PDB file of C-alpha atoms in Angstrom:
ATOM      1  CA  UNK A   1       0.000   0.000   0.000  1.00 48.00           C
ATOM      2  CA  UNK A   2       1.485   3.365  -1.044  1.00 52.00           C
ATOM      3  CA  UNK A   3       2.131   5.901   1.676  1.00 55.00           C
ATOM      4  CA  UNK A   4       1.472   9.618   1.348  1.00 54.00           C
ATOM      5  CA  UNK A   5       4.720  11.589   1.300  1.00 56.00           C
ATOM      6  CA  UNK A   6       5.471  13.738   4.348  1.00 55.00           C
ATOM      7  CA  UNK A   7       5.720  17.085   2.466  1.00 59.00           C
ATOM      8  CA  UNK A   8       2.373  16.440   0.721  1.00 54.00           C
ATOM      9  CA  UNK A   9       0.725  15.550   4.035  1.00 50.00           C
ATOM     10  CA  UNK A  10       2.144  18.662   5.697  1.00 53.00           C
ATOM     11  CA  UNK A  11       0.863  20.876   2.886  1.00 55.00           C
ATOM     12  CA  UNK A  12      -2.582  19.320   3.089  1.00 55.00           C
ATOM     13  CA  UNK A  13      -2.594  19.699   6.865  1.00 59.00           C
ATOM     14  CA  UNK A  14      -1.402  23.313   6.728  1.00 58.00           C
ATOM     15  CA  UNK A  15      -4.166  24.278   4.283  1.00 63.00           C
ATOM     16  CA  UNK A  16      -6.854  22.752   6.487  1.00 68.00           C
ATOM     17  CA  UNK A  17      -5.835  24.293   9.812  1.00 80.00           C
ATOM     18  CA  UNK A  18      -8.202  26.614  11.652  1.00 76.00           C
ATOM     19  CA  UNK A  19      -5.675  29.455  11.376  1.00 80.00           C
ATOM     20  CA  UNK A  20      -5.407  29.096   7.586  1.00 83.00           C
ATOM     21  CA  UNK A  21      -9.184  28.880   7.162  1.00 84.00           C
ATOM     22  CA  UNK A  22      -9.740  31.990   9.284  1.00 84.00           C
ATOM     23  CA  UNK A  23      -7.111  33.927   7.344  1.00 88.00           C
ATOM     24  CA  UNK A  24      -8.651  32.879   4.041  1.00 88.00           C
ATOM     25  CA  UNK A  25     -12.038  34.067   5.308  1.00 87.00           C
ATOM     26  CA  UNK A  26     -10.520  37.356   6.472  1.00 88.00           C
ATOM     27  CA  UNK A  27      -8.705  38.110   3.198  1.00 91.00           C
ATOM     28  CA  UNK A  28     -11.635  37.123   0.958  1.00 91.00           C
ATOM     29  CA  UNK A  29     -13.962  39.122   3.214  1.00 90.00           C
ATOM     30  CA  UNK A  30     -11.828  42.248   2.863  1.00 92.00           C
ATOM     31  CA  UNK A  31     -11.855  41.795  -0.931  1.00 94.00           C
ATOM     32  CA  UNK A  32     -15.665  41.742  -0.792  1.00 93.00           C
ATOM     33  CA  UNK A  33     -15.645  44.831   1.433  1.00 94.00           C
ATOM     34  CA  UNK A  34     -13.639  46.834  -1.127  1.00 95.00           C
ATOM     35  CA  UNK A  35     -15.982  45.603  -3.864  1.00 96.00           C
ATOM     36  CA  UNK A  36     -19.201  46.621  -2.071  1.00 96.00           C
ATOM     37  CA  UNK A  37     -17.710  50.021  -1.172  1.00 96.00           C
ATOM     38  CA  UNK A  38     -16.929  50.637  -4.848  1.00 96.00           C
ATOM     39  CA  UNK A  39     -20.338  49.257  -5.858  1.00 96.00           C
ATOM     40  CA  UNK A  40     -22.126  51.588  -3.425  1.00 97.00           C
ATOM     41  CA  UNK A  41     -20.140  54.572  -4.700  1.00 96.00           C
ATOM     42  CA  UNK A  42     -20.967  53.658  -8.304  1.00 96.00           C
ATOM     43  CA  UNK A  43     -24.682  53.429  -7.556  1.00 97.00           C
ATOM     44  CA  UNK A  44     -24.680  57.041  -6.364  1.00 97.00           C
ATOM     45  CA  UNK A  45     -24.012  58.127  -9.962  1.00 97.00           C
ATOM     46  CA  UNK A  46     -27.749  57.459 -10.390  1.00 98.00           C
ATOM     47  CA  UNK A  47     -28.444  60.929  -8.996  1.00 98.00           C
ATOM     48  CA  UNK A  48     -26.503  62.473 -11.912  1.00 97.00           C
ATOM     49  CA  UNK A  49     -29.253  61.450 -14.302  1.00 96.00           C
ATOM     50  CA  UNK A  50     -30.074  58.684 -16.757  1.00 97.00           C
ATOM     51  CA  UNK A  51     -27.470  59.383 -19.432  1.00 95.00           C
ATOM     52  CA  UNK A  52     -24.664  59.921 -16.913  1.00 96.00           C
ATOM     53  CA  UNK A  53     -25.494  56.711 -15.033  1.00 97.00           C
ATOM     54  CA  UNK A  54     -25.685  54.564 -18.154  1.00 94.00           C
ATOM     55  CA  UNK A  55     -22.489  56.204 -19.428  1.00 92.00           C
ATOM     56  CA  UNK A  56     -20.798  55.114 -16.174  1.00 94.00           C
ATOM     57  CA  UNK A  57     -22.002  51.544 -16.824  1.00 92.00           C
ATOM     58  CA  UNK A  58     -20.471  51.657 -20.319  1.00 90.00           C
ATOM     59  CA  UNK A  59     -17.230  53.040 -18.865  1.00 90.00           C
ATOM     60  CA  UNK A  60     -16.951  49.983 -16.591  1.00 91.00           C
ATOM     61  CA  UNK A  61     -17.440  47.623 -19.528  1.00 89.00           C
ATOM     62  CA  UNK A  62     -14.954  49.537 -21.676  1.00 87.00           C
ATOM     63  CA  UNK A  63     -12.099  49.452 -19.132  1.00 89.00           C
ATOM     64  CA  UNK A  64      -8.727  48.677 -20.810  1.00 89.00           C
ATOM     65  CA  UNK A  65     -10.253  48.470 -24.303  1.00 84.00           C
ATOM     66  CA  UNK A  66      -8.629  47.681 -26.770  1.00 85.00           C
ATOM     67  CA  UNK A  67      -6.053  45.846 -24.635  1.00 90.00           C
ATOM     68  CA  UNK A  68      -8.936  43.798 -23.249  1.00 89.00           C
ATOM     69  CA  UNK A  69     -12.186  42.965 -25.068  1.00 90.00           C
ATOM     70  CA  UNK A  70     -15.308  44.971 -24.242  1.00 85.00           C
ATOM     71  CA  UNK A  71     -16.508  43.785 -20.844  1.00 87.00           C
ATOM     72  CA  UNK A  72     -13.318  41.777 -20.277  1.00 93.00           C
ATOM     73  CA  UNK A  73     -12.281  43.513 -17.053  1.00 93.00           C
ATOM     74  CA  UNK A  74     -15.753  42.983 -15.589  1.00 92.00           C
ATOM     75  CA  UNK A  75     -15.568  39.270 -16.342  1.00 93.00           C
ATOM     76  CA  UNK A  76     -12.145  39.034 -14.683  1.00 95.00           C
ATOM     77  CA  UNK A  77     -13.606  40.792 -11.661  1.00 94.00           C
ATOM     78  CA  UNK A  78     -16.594  38.436 -11.615  1.00 93.00           C
ATOM     79  CA  UNK A  79     -14.344  35.381 -11.738  1.00 95.00           C
ATOM     80  CA  UNK A  80     -12.202  36.790  -8.919  1.00 94.00           C
ATOM     81  CA  UNK A  81     -15.323  37.420  -6.828  1.00 93.00           C
ATOM     82  CA  UNK A  82     -16.561  33.876  -7.480  1.00 92.00           C
ATOM     83  CA  UNK A  83     -13.181  32.519  -6.313  1.00 93.00           C
ATOM     84  CA  UNK A  84     -13.389  34.692  -3.175  1.00 92.00           C
ATOM     85  CA  UNK A  85     -16.964  33.535  -2.584  1.00 90.00           C
ATOM     86  CA  UNK A  86     -15.940  29.876  -2.785  1.00 90.00           C
ATOM     87  CA  UNK A  87     -13.010  30.515  -0.441  1.00 89.00           C
ATOM     88  CA  UNK A  88     -15.132  32.510   2.013  1.00 88.00           C
ATOM     89  CA  UNK A  89     -18.165  30.224   2.096  1.00 85.00           C
ATOM     90  CA  UNK A  90     -16.065  27.050   1.990  1.00 83.00           C
ATOM     91  CA  UNK A  91     -13.915  28.169   4.911  1.00 83.00           C
ATOM     92  CA  UNK A  92     -16.985  29.238   6.900  1.00 80.00           C
ATOM     93  CA  UNK A  93     -18.667  25.868   6.373  1.00 79.00           C
ATOM     94  CA  UNK A  94     -15.450  23.985   7.194  1.00 80.00           C
ATOM     95  CA  UNK A  95     -14.995  25.900  10.456  1.00 78.00           C
ATOM     96  CA  UNK A  96     -18.657  25.500  11.391  1.00 72.00           C
ATOM     97  CA  UNK A  97     -18.523  21.728  10.779  1.00 73.00           C
ATOM     98  CA  UNK A  98     -15.281  21.443  12.737  1.00 74.00           C
ATOM     99  CA  UNK A  99     -16.707  23.348  15.704  1.00 70.00           C
ATOM    100  CA  UNK A 100     -19.869  21.234  15.620  1.00 69.00           C
ATOM    101  CA  UNK A 101     -17.817  18.026  15.676  1.00 71.00           C
ATOM    102  CA  UNK A 102     -15.733  19.374  18.533  1.00 66.00           C
ATOM    103  CA  UNK A 103     -18.836  20.194  20.609  1.00 65.00           C
ATOM    104  CA  UNK A 104     -20.426  16.827  19.866  1.00 61.00           C
ATOM    105  CA  UNK A 105     -23.973  16.233  21.062  1.00 57.00           C
ATOM    106  CA  UNK A 106     -23.497  17.577  24.567  1.00 52.00           C
ATOM    107  CA  UNK A 107     -26.381  19.988  24.970  1.00 51.00           C
ATOM    108  CA  UNK A 108     -25.582  20.479  28.627  1.00 49.00           C
ATOM    109  CA  UNK A 109     -22.130  21.974  28.194  1.00 50.00           C
ATOM    110  CA  UNK A 110     -21.382  24.702  30.710  1.00 47.00           C
ATOM    111  CA  UNK A 111     -21.888  28.146  29.194  1.00 51.00           C
ATOM    112  CA  UNK A 112     -19.579  30.982  30.150  1.00 51.00           C
ATOM    113  CA  UNK A 113     -21.542  33.687  31.959  1.00 50.00           C
ATOM    114  CA  UNK A 114     -21.347  37.361  31.096  1.00 46.00           C
ATOM    115  CA  UNK A 115     -22.150  39.770  28.306  1.00 43.00           C
ATOM    116  CA  UNK A 116     -19.029  38.886  26.333  1.00 46.00           C
ATOM    117  CA  UNK A 117     -20.167  35.280  25.836  1.00 46.00           C
ATOM    118  CA  UNK A 118     -23.663  36.253  24.679  1.00 43.00           C
ATOM    119  CA  UNK A 119     -22.265  38.982  22.400  1.00 46.00           C
ATOM    120  CA  UNK A 120     -19.918  36.424  20.882  1.00 48.00           C
ATOM    121  CA  UNK A 121     -22.746  33.933  20.296  1.00 54.00           C
ATOM    122  CA  UNK A 122     -24.947  36.664  18.787  1.00 52.00           C
ATOM    123  CA  UNK A 123     -22.162  37.775  16.433  1.00 54.00           C
ATOM    124  CA  UNK A 124     -21.460  34.192  15.347  1.00 59.00           C
ATOM    125  CA  UNK A 125     -25.119  33.466  14.562  1.00 64.00           C
ATOM    126  CA  UNK A 126     -25.541  36.814  12.814  1.00 68.00           C
ATOM    127  CA  UNK A 127     -22.504  36.121  10.618  1.00 73.00           C
ATOM    128  CA  UNK A 128     -23.668  32.601   9.770  1.00 74.00           C
ATOM    129  CA  UNK A 129     -27.313  33.297   8.941  1.00 77.00           C
ATOM    130  CA  UNK A 130     -26.560  36.724   7.508  1.00 81.00           C
ATOM    131  CA  UNK A 131     -24.140  35.058   5.111  1.00 84.00           C
ATOM    132  CA  UNK A 132     -26.786  32.530   4.046  1.00 86.00           C
ATOM    133  CA  UNK A 133     -29.363  35.311   3.478  1.00 88.00           C
ATOM    134  CA  UNK A 134     -26.847  37.286   1.419  1.00 90.00           C
ATOM    135  CA  UNK A 135     -25.899  34.310  -0.731  1.00 90.00           C
ATOM    136  CA  UNK A 136     -29.541  33.475  -1.472  1.00 92.00           C
ATOM    137  CA  UNK A 137     -30.330  37.123  -2.209  1.00 95.00           C
ATOM    138  CA  UNK A 138     -27.420  37.486  -4.660  1.00 94.00           C
ATOM    139  CA  UNK A 139     -28.102  34.219  -6.497  1.00 93.00           C
ATOM    140  CA  UNK A 140     -31.913  34.269  -6.492  1.00 95.00           C
ATOM    141  CA  UNK A 141     -32.751  37.994  -6.706  1.00 96.00           C
ATOM    142  CA  UNK A 142     -29.928  40.437  -7.490  1.00 96.00           C
ATOM    143  CA  UNK A 143     -28.117  38.678 -10.357  1.00 95.00           C
ATOM    144  CA  UNK A 144     -31.310  37.432 -12.088  1.00 96.00           C
ATOM    145  CA  UNK A 145     -32.814  40.941 -11.809  1.00 96.00           C
ATOM    146  CA  UNK A 146     -30.038  43.308 -12.861  1.00 95.00           C
ATOM    147  CA  UNK A 147     -27.445  41.117 -14.624  1.00 93.00           C
ATOM    148  CA  UNK A 148     -29.397  38.374 -16.391  1.00 94.00           C
ATOM    149  CA  UNK A 149     -32.705  40.298 -16.615  1.00 95.00           C
ATOM    150  CA  UNK A 150     -34.657  37.117 -15.883  1.00 95.00           C
ATOM    151  CA  UNK A 151     -36.534  38.573 -12.907  1.00 93.00           C
ATOM    152  CA  UNK A 152     -38.049  41.860 -14.074  1.00 96.00           C
ATOM    153  CA  UNK A 153     -40.623  43.242 -11.627  1.00 96.00           C
ATOM    154  CA  UNK A 154     -42.115  46.637 -12.458  1.00 94.00           C
ATOM    155  CA  UNK A 155     -41.755  46.723 -16.235  1.00 93.00           C
ATOM    156  CA  UNK A 156     -39.841  45.595 -19.317  1.00 93.00           C
ATOM    157  CA  UNK A 157     -36.102  45.739 -18.596  1.00 95.00           C
ATOM    158  CA  UNK A 158     -33.694  46.636 -21.403  1.00 93.00           C
ATOM    159  CA  UNK A 159     -30.065  45.490 -21.741  1.00 89.00           C
ATOM    160  CA  UNK A 160     -27.769  48.505 -21.473  1.00 88.00           C
ATOM    161  CA  UNK A 161     -30.314  50.772 -19.767  1.00 93.00           C
ATOM    162  CA  UNK A 162     -29.308  50.339 -16.126  1.00 95.00           C
ATOM    163  CA  UNK A 163     -31.089  53.513 -14.988  1.00 97.00           C
ATOM    164  CA  UNK A 164     -34.408  52.380 -16.474  1.00 97.00           C
ATOM    165  CA  UNK A 165     -34.124  48.873 -15.031  1.00 97.00           C
ATOM    166  CA  UNK A 166     -33.454  50.162 -11.512  1.00 98.00           C
ATOM    167  CA  UNK A 167     -36.294  52.664 -11.798  1.00 98.00           C
ATOM    168  CA  UNK A 168     -38.804  49.974 -12.761  1.00 97.00           C
ATOM    169  CA  UNK A 169     -37.663  47.606 -10.022  1.00 97.00           C
ATOM    170  CA  UNK A 170     -37.614  49.976  -7.068  1.00 98.00           C
ATOM    171  CA  UNK A 171     -40.986  51.567  -7.826  1.00 96.00           C
ATOM    172  CA  UNK A 172     -42.419  48.496  -6.076  1.00 97.00           C
ATOM    173  CA  UNK A 173     -42.452  48.603  -2.266  1.00 97.00           C
ATOM    174  CA  UNK A 174     -41.875  44.865  -1.900  1.00 97.00           C
ATOM    175  CA  UNK A 175     -38.736  44.963  -4.064  1.00 98.00           C
ATOM    176  CA  UNK A 176     -37.482  47.859  -1.905  1.00 98.00           C
ATOM    177  CA  UNK A 177     -38.214  45.783   1.216  1.00 97.00           C
ATOM    178  CA  UNK A 178     -36.356  42.724  -0.086  1.00 97.00           C
ATOM    179  CA  UNK A 179     -33.284  44.855  -0.754  1.00 97.00           C
ATOM    180  CA  UNK A 180     -33.570  46.578   2.630  1.00 97.00           C
ATOM    181  CA  UNK A 181     -33.568  43.211   4.448  1.00 94.00           C
ATOM    182  CA  UNK A 182     -30.651  41.921   2.352  1.00 95.00           C
ATOM    183  CA  UNK A 183     -28.655  45.109   2.941  1.00 95.00           C
ATOM    184  CA  UNK A 184     -29.333  44.945   6.680  1.00 92.00           C
ATOM    185  CA  UNK A 185     -27.852  41.427   6.596  1.00 91.00           C
ATOM    186  CA  UNK A 186     -24.896  42.728   4.557  1.00 92.00           C
ATOM    187  CA  UNK A 187     -24.196  45.571   6.964  1.00 91.00           C
ATOM    188  CA  UNK A 188     -24.406  43.365  10.062  1.00 88.00           C
ATOM    189  CA  UNK A 189     -22.014  41.009   8.274  1.00 90.00           C
ATOM    190  CA  UNK A 190     -19.644  43.906   7.558  1.00 91.00           C
ATOM    191  CA  UNK A 191     -19.930  45.237  11.120  1.00 88.00           C
ATOM    192  CA  UNK A 192     -18.861  41.944  12.690  1.00 86.00           C
ATOM    193  CA  UNK A 193     -16.679  40.887   9.756  1.00 86.00           C
ATOM    194  CA  UNK A 194     -14.347  43.906   9.740  1.00 88.00           C
ATOM    195  CA  UNK A 195     -13.600  43.411  13.419  1.00 82.00           C
ATOM    196  CA  UNK A 196     -13.142  39.657  13.033  1.00 83.00           C
ATOM    197  CA  UNK A 197     -10.963  39.949   9.911  1.00 85.00           C
ATOM    198  CA  UNK A 198      -8.610  42.513  11.440  1.00 84.00           C
ATOM    199  CA  UNK A 199      -8.373  40.455  14.601  1.00 82.00           C
ATOM    200  CA  UNK A 200      -7.504  37.341  12.573  1.00 81.00           C
ATOM    201  CA  UNK A 201      -4.830  39.253  10.645  1.00 82.00           C
ATOM    202  CA  UNK A 202      -3.285  40.571  13.867  1.00 80.00           C
ATOM    203  CA  UNK A 203      -4.293  44.216  13.447  1.00 76.00           C
ATOM    204  CA  UNK A 204      -6.233  44.418  16.717  1.00 74.00           C
ATOM    205  CA  UNK A 205      -4.392  45.571  19.828  1.00 75.00           C
ATOM    206  CA  UNK A 206      -5.758  46.496  23.222  1.00 72.00           C
ATOM    207  CA  UNK A 207      -5.636  50.237  22.601  1.00 78.00           C
ATOM    208  CA  UNK A 208      -7.094  49.975  19.063  1.00 79.00           C
ATOM    209  CA  UNK A 209     -10.225  48.006  19.964  1.00 79.00           C
ATOM    210  CA  UNK A 210     -12.589  51.017  20.412  1.00 83.00           C
ATOM    211  CA  UNK A 211     -11.294  52.654  17.219  1.00 85.00           C
ATOM    212  CA  UNK A 212     -11.697  49.490  15.111  1.00 86.00           C
ATOM    213  CA  UNK A 213     -15.199  48.897  16.458  1.00 85.00           C
ATOM    214  CA  UNK A 214     -16.099  52.474  15.555  1.00 89.00           C
ATOM    215  CA  UNK A 215     -14.642  52.108  12.044  1.00 90.00           C
ATOM    216  CA  UNK A 216     -16.566  48.846  11.536  1.00 90.00           C
ATOM    217  CA  UNK A 217     -19.831  50.507  12.584  1.00 91.00           C
ATOM    218  CA  UNK A 218     -19.252  53.583  10.403  1.00 94.00           C
ATOM    219  CA  UNK A 219     -18.454  51.421   7.354  1.00 94.00           C
ATOM    220  CA  UNK A 220     -21.554  49.264   7.869  1.00 93.00           C
ATOM    221  CA  UNK A 221     -23.848  52.255   8.414  1.00 95.00           C
ATOM    222  CA  UNK A 222     -22.392  54.166   5.438  1.00 96.00           C
ATOM    223  CA  UNK A 223     -22.901  51.147   3.178  1.00 96.00           C
ATOM    224  CA  UNK A 224     -26.534  50.815   4.191  1.00 97.00           C
ATOM    225  CA  UNK A 225     -27.228  54.515   3.596  1.00 97.00           C
ATOM    226  CA  UNK A 226     -25.369  54.579   0.260  1.00 97.00           C
ATOM    227  CA  UNK A 227     -27.013  51.426  -1.096  1.00 97.00           C
ATOM    228  CA  UNK A 228     -30.529  52.359   0.036  1.00 98.00           C
ATOM    229  CA  UNK A 229     -30.343  55.995  -1.093  1.00 98.00           C
ATOM    230  CA  UNK A 230     -31.203  55.257  -4.728  1.00 98.00           C
ATOM    231  CA  UNK A 231     -33.997  52.694  -4.105  1.00 98.00           C
ATOM    232  CA  UNK A 232     -35.562  55.042  -1.543  1.00 98.00           C
ATOM    233  CA  UNK A 233     -35.359  58.037  -3.900  1.00 98.00           C
ATOM    234  CA  UNK A 234     -37.017  55.988  -6.653  1.00 98.00           C
ATOM    235  CA  UNK A 235     -39.740  54.646  -4.360  1.00 98.00           C
ATOM    236  CA  UNK A 236     -40.723  58.125  -3.166  1.00 97.00           C
ATOM    237  CA  UNK A 237     -40.394  59.819  -6.570  1.00 96.00           C
ATOM    238  CA  UNK A 238     -37.315  61.973  -5.899  1.00 97.00           C
ATOM    239  CA  UNK A 239     -35.609  61.114  -9.217  1.00 97.00           C
ATOM    240  CA  UNK A 240     -36.658  61.635 -12.837  1.00 96.00           C
ATOM    241  CA  UNK A 241     -38.467  58.894 -14.737  1.00 96.00           C
ATOM    242  CA  UNK A 242     -36.576  57.245 -17.628  1.00 97.00           C
ATOM    243  CA  UNK A 243     -36.715  58.960 -21.005  1.00 95.00           C
ATOM    244  CA  UNK A 244     -38.493  57.585 -24.046  1.00 94.00           C
ATOM    245  CA  UNK A 245     -36.170  55.684 -26.386  1.00 90.00           C
ATOM    246  CA  UNK A 246     -36.389  58.379 -29.081  1.00 88.00           C
ATOM    247  CA  UNK A 247     -35.108  61.004 -26.633  1.00 91.00           C
ATOM    248  CA  UNK A 248     -32.683  58.765 -24.786  1.00 92.00           C
ATOM    249  CA  UNK A 249     -30.553  57.182 -27.505  1.00 89.00           C
ATOM    250  CA  UNK A 250     -29.378  60.370 -29.277  1.00 88.00           C
ATOM    251  CA  UNK A 251     -28.191  61.813 -25.939  1.00 90.00           C
ATOM    252  CA  UNK A 252     -26.672  58.553 -24.772  1.00 90.00           C
ATOM    253  CA  UNK A 253     -24.826  57.848 -28.006  1.00 87.00           C
ATOM    254  CA  UNK A 254     -23.487  61.389 -28.034  1.00 85.00           C
ATOM    255  CA  UNK A 255     -22.271  60.946 -24.443  1.00 86.00           C
ATOM    256  CA  UNK A 256     -20.351  57.758 -25.238  1.00 84.00           C
ATOM    257  CA  UNK A 257     -18.735  59.362 -28.266  1.00 77.00           C
ATOM    258  CA  UNK A 258     -20.716  57.941 -31.182  1.00 56.00           C
ATOM    259  CA  UNK A 259     -21.036  60.277 -34.161  1.00 45.00           C
ATOM    260  CA  UNK A 260     -24.390  60.946 -35.871  1.00 47.00           C
ATOM    261  CA  UNK A 261     -23.631  58.672 -38.858  1.00 46.00           C
ATOM    262  CA  UNK A 262     -22.974  55.757 -36.505  1.00 47.00           C
ATOM    263  CA  UNK A 263     -26.168  56.264 -34.496  1.00 56.00           C
ATOM    264  CA  UNK A 264     -27.676  52.975 -35.724  1.00 60.00           C
ATOM    265  CA  UNK A 265     -24.607  51.051 -34.562  1.00 57.00           C
ATOM    266  CA  UNK A 266     -24.793  52.807 -31.201  1.00 70.00           C
ATOM    267  CA  UNK A 267     -28.423  51.809 -30.719  1.00 63.00           C
ATOM    268  CA  UNK A 268     -27.709  48.236 -31.821  1.00 64.00           C
ATOM    269  CA  UNK A 269     -24.807  48.008 -29.363  1.00 57.00           C
ATOM    270  CA  UNK A 270     -26.739  49.414 -26.421  1.00 55.00           C
ATOM    271  CA  UNK A 271     -30.382  48.499 -27.012  1.00 56.00           C
TER     272      UNK A 271
END
C-alpha cells in the first residue's frame, strides 16, 4: 500500500488548519468589502441622471479596451469574486462543521456567563445566517434581476439601460423591502466581519479596539445609507423617470462618443 509523502501531508494539513481557514475568510472578506464600497459609490451616480449613469455603466465595460475585449475587465472581476466567494463560504462551512464536531452532542455543556459570551454567540449566529441570506439574495434575486434580466418586476427591462431597469424595479415597495432586508444582513455582516478579519490578521491591539469597532460601525452604516439611497429616492419619486427611447438614444450615443452617422450602430450596441 502506497504511503502519502510527508511534504504532501504537511501541505494538506497546513491548508486545512483553523488558522489558515480563518485567514482565508478574512482576506476574501476584505476583498468583498472593497468591492461593495466601490459598488455603493458607483450606484450614487444614479443621482446624476439617466445618461450619466448609463455612461458610467459603459465606462466599466470599456475598461482597458482595446487591450482587453469589451466587458473583459468585468468578467475578470466576476471570476475573482466567485473565487473569493468559494473561499469565504467554503472556509466558513469547514470551520462550522469542525466546531460542531468538537462540541459533539453535549447539549448540557457549561456556558460561560457574562455579556461577552452572549455577544460572541450573537455575532457568530448573525454572521452565519446573515451570510446565508446574502448568498440566497445574490443568487436568487440580485443577479437574475439586474445582470441576467430574468426577474423583471415593475416593467420591461432593457439590456444597457441600467437607470431604467433600476427605476422599474424599485418603484415596487416589496422589491425595496427585499433589498432593505438583504442590505441589513450585509451591513451586520460587515460590522462583525471587519472586526473579526482585522483580529484574525493581527491588526487588533488592546488600545485599538474602540477605534476598530467604531470604524466597523461607520463602514456598515455608510454602506446601508449609500445602497438604500437610490432605491428610496425611486420609491418616493425623488428622481426623474426614464426617457423615451427616441429622446434617450441620441443623448446617450453622443455621451459615449458615437457620431451621428454611426447612431444605428450605437443603438444596436446598447439596445
